[in-house]
Short mmCIF file of C-alpha atoms and ligand atoms in Angstrom, two decimals:
data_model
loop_
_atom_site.label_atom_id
_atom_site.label_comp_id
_atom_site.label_asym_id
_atom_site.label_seq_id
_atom_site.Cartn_x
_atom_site.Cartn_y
_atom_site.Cartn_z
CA UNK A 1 -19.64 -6.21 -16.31
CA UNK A 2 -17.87 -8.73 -14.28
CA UNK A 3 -19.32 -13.03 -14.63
CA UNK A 4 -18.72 -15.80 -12.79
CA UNK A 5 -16.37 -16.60 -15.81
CA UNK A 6 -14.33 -13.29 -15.38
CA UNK A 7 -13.45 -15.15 -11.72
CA UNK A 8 -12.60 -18.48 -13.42
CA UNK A 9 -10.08 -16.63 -15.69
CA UNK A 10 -8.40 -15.06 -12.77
CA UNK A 11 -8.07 -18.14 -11.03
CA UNK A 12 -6.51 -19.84 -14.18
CA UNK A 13 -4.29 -16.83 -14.84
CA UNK A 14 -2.89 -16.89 -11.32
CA UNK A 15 -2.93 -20.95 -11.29
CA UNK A 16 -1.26 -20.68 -15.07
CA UNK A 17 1.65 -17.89 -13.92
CA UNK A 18 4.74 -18.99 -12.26
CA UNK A 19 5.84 -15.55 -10.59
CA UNK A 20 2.49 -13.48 -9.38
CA UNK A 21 2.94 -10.06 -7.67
CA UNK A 22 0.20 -8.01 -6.22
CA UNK A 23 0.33 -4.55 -6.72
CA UNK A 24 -1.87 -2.76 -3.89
CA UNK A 25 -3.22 0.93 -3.51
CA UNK A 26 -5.28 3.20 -1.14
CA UNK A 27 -8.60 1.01 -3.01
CA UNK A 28 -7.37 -2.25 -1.12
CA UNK A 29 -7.69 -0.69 2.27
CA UNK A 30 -10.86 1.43 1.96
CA UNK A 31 -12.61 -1.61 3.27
CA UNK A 32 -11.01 -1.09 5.87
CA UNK A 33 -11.77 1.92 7.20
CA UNK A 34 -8.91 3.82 5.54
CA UNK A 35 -9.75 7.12 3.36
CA UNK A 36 -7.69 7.39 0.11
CA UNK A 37 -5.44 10.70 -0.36
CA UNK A 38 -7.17 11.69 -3.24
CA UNK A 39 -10.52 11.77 -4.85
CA UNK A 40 -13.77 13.69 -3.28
CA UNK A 41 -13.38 12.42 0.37
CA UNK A 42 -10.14 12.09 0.28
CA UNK A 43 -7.95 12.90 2.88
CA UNK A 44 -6.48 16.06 0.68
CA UNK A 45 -10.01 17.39 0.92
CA UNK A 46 -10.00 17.96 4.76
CA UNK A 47 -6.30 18.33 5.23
CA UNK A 48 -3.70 20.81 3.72
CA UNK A 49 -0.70 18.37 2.74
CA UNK A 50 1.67 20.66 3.58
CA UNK A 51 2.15 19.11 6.79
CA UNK A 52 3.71 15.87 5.14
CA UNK A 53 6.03 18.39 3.36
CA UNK A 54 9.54 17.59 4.55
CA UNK A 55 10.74 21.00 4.59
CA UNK A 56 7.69 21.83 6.81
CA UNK A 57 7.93 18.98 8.94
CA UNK A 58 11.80 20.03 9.45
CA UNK A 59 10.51 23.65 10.54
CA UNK A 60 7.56 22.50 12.07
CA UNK A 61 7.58 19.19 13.64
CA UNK A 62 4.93 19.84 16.66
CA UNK A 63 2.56 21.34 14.10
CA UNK A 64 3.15 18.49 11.68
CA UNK A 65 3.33 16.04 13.93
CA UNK A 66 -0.34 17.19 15.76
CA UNK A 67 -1.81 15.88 12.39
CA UNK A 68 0.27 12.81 11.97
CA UNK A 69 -0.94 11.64 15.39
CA UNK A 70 -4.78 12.49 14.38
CA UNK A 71 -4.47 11.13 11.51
CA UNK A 72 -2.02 8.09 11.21
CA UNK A 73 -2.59 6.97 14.84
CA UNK A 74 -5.58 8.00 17.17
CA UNK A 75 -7.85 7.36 13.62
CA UNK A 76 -6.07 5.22 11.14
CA UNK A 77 -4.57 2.87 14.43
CA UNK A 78 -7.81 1.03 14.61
CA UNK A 79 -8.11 -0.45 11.39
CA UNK A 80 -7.82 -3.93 11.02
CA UNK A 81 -7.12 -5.69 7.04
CA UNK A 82 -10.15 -7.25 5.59
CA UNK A 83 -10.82 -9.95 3.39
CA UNK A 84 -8.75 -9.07 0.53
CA UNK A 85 -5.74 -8.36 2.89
CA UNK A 86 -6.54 -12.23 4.14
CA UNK A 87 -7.14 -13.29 0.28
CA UNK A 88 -3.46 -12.16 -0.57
CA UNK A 89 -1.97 -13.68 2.67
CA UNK A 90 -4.01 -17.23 1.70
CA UNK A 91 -2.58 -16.95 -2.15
CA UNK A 92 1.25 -16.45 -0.31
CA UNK A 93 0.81 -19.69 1.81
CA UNK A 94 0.03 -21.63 -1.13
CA UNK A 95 2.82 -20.71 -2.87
CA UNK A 96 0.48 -18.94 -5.61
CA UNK A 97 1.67 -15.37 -4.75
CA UNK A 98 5.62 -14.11 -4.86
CA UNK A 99 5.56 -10.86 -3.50
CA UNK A 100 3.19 -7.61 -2.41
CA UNK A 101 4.45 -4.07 -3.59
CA UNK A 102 2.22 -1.78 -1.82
CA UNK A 103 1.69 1.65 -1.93
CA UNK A 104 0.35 2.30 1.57
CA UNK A 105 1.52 2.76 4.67
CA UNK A 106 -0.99 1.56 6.46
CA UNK A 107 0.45 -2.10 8.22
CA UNK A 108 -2.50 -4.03 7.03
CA UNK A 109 -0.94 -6.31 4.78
CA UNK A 110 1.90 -7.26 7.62
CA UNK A 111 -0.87 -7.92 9.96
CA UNK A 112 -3.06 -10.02 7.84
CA UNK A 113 -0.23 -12.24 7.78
CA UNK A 114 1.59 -11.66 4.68
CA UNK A 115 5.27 -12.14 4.28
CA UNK A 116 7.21 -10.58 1.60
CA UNK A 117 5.88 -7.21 1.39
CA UNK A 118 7.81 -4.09 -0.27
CA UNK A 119 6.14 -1.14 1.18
CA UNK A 120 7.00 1.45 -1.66
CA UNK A 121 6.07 4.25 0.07
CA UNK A 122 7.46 3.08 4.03
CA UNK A 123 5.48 1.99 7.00
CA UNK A 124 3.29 4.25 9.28
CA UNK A 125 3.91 2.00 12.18
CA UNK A 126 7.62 2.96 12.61
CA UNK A 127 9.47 5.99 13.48
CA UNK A 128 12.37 6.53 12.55
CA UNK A 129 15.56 9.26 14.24
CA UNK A 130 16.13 11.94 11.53
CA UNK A 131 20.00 12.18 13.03
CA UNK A 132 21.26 8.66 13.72
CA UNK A 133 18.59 6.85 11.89
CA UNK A 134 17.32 4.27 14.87
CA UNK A 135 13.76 2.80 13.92
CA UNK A 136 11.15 2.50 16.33
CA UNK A 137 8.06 0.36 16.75
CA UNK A 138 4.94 2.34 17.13
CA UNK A 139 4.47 0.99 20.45
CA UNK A 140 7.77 1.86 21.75
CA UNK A 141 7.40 5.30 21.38
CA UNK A 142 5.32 7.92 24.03
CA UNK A 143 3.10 10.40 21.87
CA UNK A 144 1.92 11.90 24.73
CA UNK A 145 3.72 14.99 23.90
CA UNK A 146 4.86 15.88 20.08
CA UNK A 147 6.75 15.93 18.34
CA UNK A 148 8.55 12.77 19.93
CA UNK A 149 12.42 12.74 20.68
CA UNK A 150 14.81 9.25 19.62
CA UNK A 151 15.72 7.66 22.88
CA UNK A 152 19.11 6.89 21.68
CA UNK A 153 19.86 10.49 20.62
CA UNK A 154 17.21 12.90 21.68
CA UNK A 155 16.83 14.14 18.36
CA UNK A 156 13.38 14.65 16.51
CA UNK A 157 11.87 11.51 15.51
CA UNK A 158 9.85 11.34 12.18
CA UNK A 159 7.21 8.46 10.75
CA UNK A 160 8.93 5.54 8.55
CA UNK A 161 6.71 7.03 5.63
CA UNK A 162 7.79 9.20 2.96
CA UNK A 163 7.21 12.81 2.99
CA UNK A 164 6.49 15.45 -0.47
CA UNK A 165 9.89 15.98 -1.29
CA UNK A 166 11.66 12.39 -0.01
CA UNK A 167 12.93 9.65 -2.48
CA UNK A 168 11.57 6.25 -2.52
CA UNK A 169 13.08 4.24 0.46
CA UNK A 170 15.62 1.50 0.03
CA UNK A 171 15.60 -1.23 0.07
CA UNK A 172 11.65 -1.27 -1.22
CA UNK A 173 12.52 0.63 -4.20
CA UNK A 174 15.14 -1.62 -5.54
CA UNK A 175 13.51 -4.74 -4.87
CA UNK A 176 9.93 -3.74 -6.61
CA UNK A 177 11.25 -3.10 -9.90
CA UNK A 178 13.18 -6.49 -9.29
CA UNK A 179 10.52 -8.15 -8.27
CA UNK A 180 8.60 -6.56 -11.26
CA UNK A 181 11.26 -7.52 -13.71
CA UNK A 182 10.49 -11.19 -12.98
CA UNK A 183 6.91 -11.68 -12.48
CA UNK A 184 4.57 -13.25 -15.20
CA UNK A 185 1.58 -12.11 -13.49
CA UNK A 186 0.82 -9.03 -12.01
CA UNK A 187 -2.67 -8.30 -9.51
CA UNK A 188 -3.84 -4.49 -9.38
CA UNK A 189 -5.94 -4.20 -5.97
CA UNK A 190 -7.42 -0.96 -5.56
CA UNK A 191 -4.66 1.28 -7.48
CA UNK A 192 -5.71 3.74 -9.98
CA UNK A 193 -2.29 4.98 -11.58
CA UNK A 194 -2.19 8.19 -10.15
CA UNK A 195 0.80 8.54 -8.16
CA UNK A 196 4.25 8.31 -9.58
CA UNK A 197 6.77 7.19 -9.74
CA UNK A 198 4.83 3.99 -8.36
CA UNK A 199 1.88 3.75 -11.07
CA UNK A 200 5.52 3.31 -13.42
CA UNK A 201 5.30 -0.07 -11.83
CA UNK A 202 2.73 -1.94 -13.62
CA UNK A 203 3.01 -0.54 -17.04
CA UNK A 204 6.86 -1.97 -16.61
CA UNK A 205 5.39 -5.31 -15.59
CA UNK A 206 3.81 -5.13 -18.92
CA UNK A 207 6.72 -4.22 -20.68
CA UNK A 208 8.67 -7.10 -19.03
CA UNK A 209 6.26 -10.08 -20.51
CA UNK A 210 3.54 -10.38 -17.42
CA UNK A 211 -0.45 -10.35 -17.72
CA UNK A 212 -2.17 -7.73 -16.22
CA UNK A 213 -5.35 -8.61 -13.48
CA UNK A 214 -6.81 -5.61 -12.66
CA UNK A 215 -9.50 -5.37 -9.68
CA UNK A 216 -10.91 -1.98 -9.05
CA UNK A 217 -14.47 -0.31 -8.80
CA UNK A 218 -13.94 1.99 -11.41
CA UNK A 219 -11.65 1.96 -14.50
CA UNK A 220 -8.24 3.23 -13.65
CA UNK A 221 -5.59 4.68 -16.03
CA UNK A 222 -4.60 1.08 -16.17
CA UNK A 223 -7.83 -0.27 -17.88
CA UNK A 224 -7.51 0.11 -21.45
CA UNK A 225 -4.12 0.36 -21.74
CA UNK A 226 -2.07 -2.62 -20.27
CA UNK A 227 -5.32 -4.44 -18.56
CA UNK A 228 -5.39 -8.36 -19.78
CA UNK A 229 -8.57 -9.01 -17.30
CA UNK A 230 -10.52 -6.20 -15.88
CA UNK A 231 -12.30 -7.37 -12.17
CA UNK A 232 -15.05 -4.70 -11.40
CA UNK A 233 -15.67 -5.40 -7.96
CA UNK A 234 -14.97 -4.03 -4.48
CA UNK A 235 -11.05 -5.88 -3.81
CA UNK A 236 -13.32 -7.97 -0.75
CA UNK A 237 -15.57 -9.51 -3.10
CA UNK A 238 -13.28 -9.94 -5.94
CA UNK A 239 -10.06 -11.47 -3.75
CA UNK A 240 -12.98 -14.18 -1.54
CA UNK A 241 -14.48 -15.36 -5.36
CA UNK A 242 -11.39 -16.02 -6.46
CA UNK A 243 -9.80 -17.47 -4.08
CA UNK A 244 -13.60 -19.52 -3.70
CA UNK A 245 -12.57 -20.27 -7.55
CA UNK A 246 -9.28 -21.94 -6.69
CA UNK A 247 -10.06 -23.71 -3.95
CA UNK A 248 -12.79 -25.30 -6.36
CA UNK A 249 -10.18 -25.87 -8.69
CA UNK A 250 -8.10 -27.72 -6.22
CA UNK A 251 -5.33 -25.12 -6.09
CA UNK A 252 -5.57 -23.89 -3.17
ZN1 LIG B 1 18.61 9.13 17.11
#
């Protein structure tokens, strides 16, 4: 059960905390329109995720890349960030929010106007040359016939999101567990712990002296372990009551 006073305590614990970071997942942008990987309509349910394999990808790319464009562009291109996108962009301005470490690829936070952003898992709206390593904007790029070439050295050009089999891209990696290292507060949005070695993140948040402000529909593997204040709620409602809370409360 989630009270009014459950949103007064988040506003105090982010008003209280002198380094916040949010910590978003697949959960955050289901308002928007955007299916999560996992779980029963999850994307793995429709999908084989072989495709996003990079050895497959490598031997494949017009196969692969059919699916990326079905997927990642002609479907997930029209989603726009909602509320709690906005919420986190509105806590930034104010100077009540450090840093976003994301887990998806989907753009949203960027375009709801947020500015420090470490996108743990890369960005869906570049491309990037697997030879010389030239990145692309979305819009740049013809995918009018896949898989799509780099126009500075005609070789095969692959999404700025990491593959099965891919490490963590720099300079996101790095700077998340710095940014973790430091923060006093931490904000799960929408995150249930399931994919590593990013659900590491918040448990060494914990470890490293912050609170814990968790905001999910369901309990995650978060909840009773390292969870100071547990926000049942869709991330919309939650993120526009609290940030309703701290406006009353002057702080914002
Ligand atoms: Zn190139």
């Amino acid at each position: 059960m989630t009270d009014n006073t459950d949103i007064e305590r988040a506003a105090q614990m982010i008003i209280n905390a002198s380094r916040t970071v949010a910590f978003t997942g697949a959960g955050i942008s289901v308002e928007s329109g955007i299916p999560p990987f996992r779980g029963e309509d999850g994307l793995w349910s429709k999908y084989n995720p072989e495709f996003l394999d990079i050895f497959y990808f490598t031997h494949h790319p017009k196969e692969s890349w059919k699916l990326i464009k079905e997927i990642f562009f002609d479907f997930f291109g029209q989603a726009k960030p909602n509320d709690a996108h906005i919420a986190l962009a509105t806590l930034e301005k104010a100077g009540l929010l450090q840093a976003i470490i994301t887990q998806n690829i989907d753009n949203l936070h960027h375009e709801a106007g947020s500015k420090t952003i470490y996108e743990f898992h890369g960005n869906s709206h570049k491309l990037v040359c697997t030879q010389c390593n030239t990145s692309f904007h979305l819009g740049e790029i013809s995918l009018e016939s896949l898989p799509p070439y780099c126009l500075k050295c005609n070789n095969l050009l692959k999404p700025d999101f990491i593959f099965f089999g891919e490490a963590i891209p720099e300079p996101a990696n790095s700077m998340s567990f710095a940014e973790t290292e430091k923060a006093d507060l931490f904000i799960l949005i929408g995150t249930m712990g399931e994919v590593m070695p990013a659900s590491l993140i918040p448990d060494l948040a914990k470890k490293a002296g912050a609170k814990i402000l968790e905001i999910n529909i369901e309990p995650s593997a978060y909840t009773n372990k390292i969870t100071d204040l547990f926000i049942q709620k869709k991330a919309t409602q939650a993120m526009t009551e609290i940030v309703l809370e701290l406006k009353n409360k002057m702080a914002l």
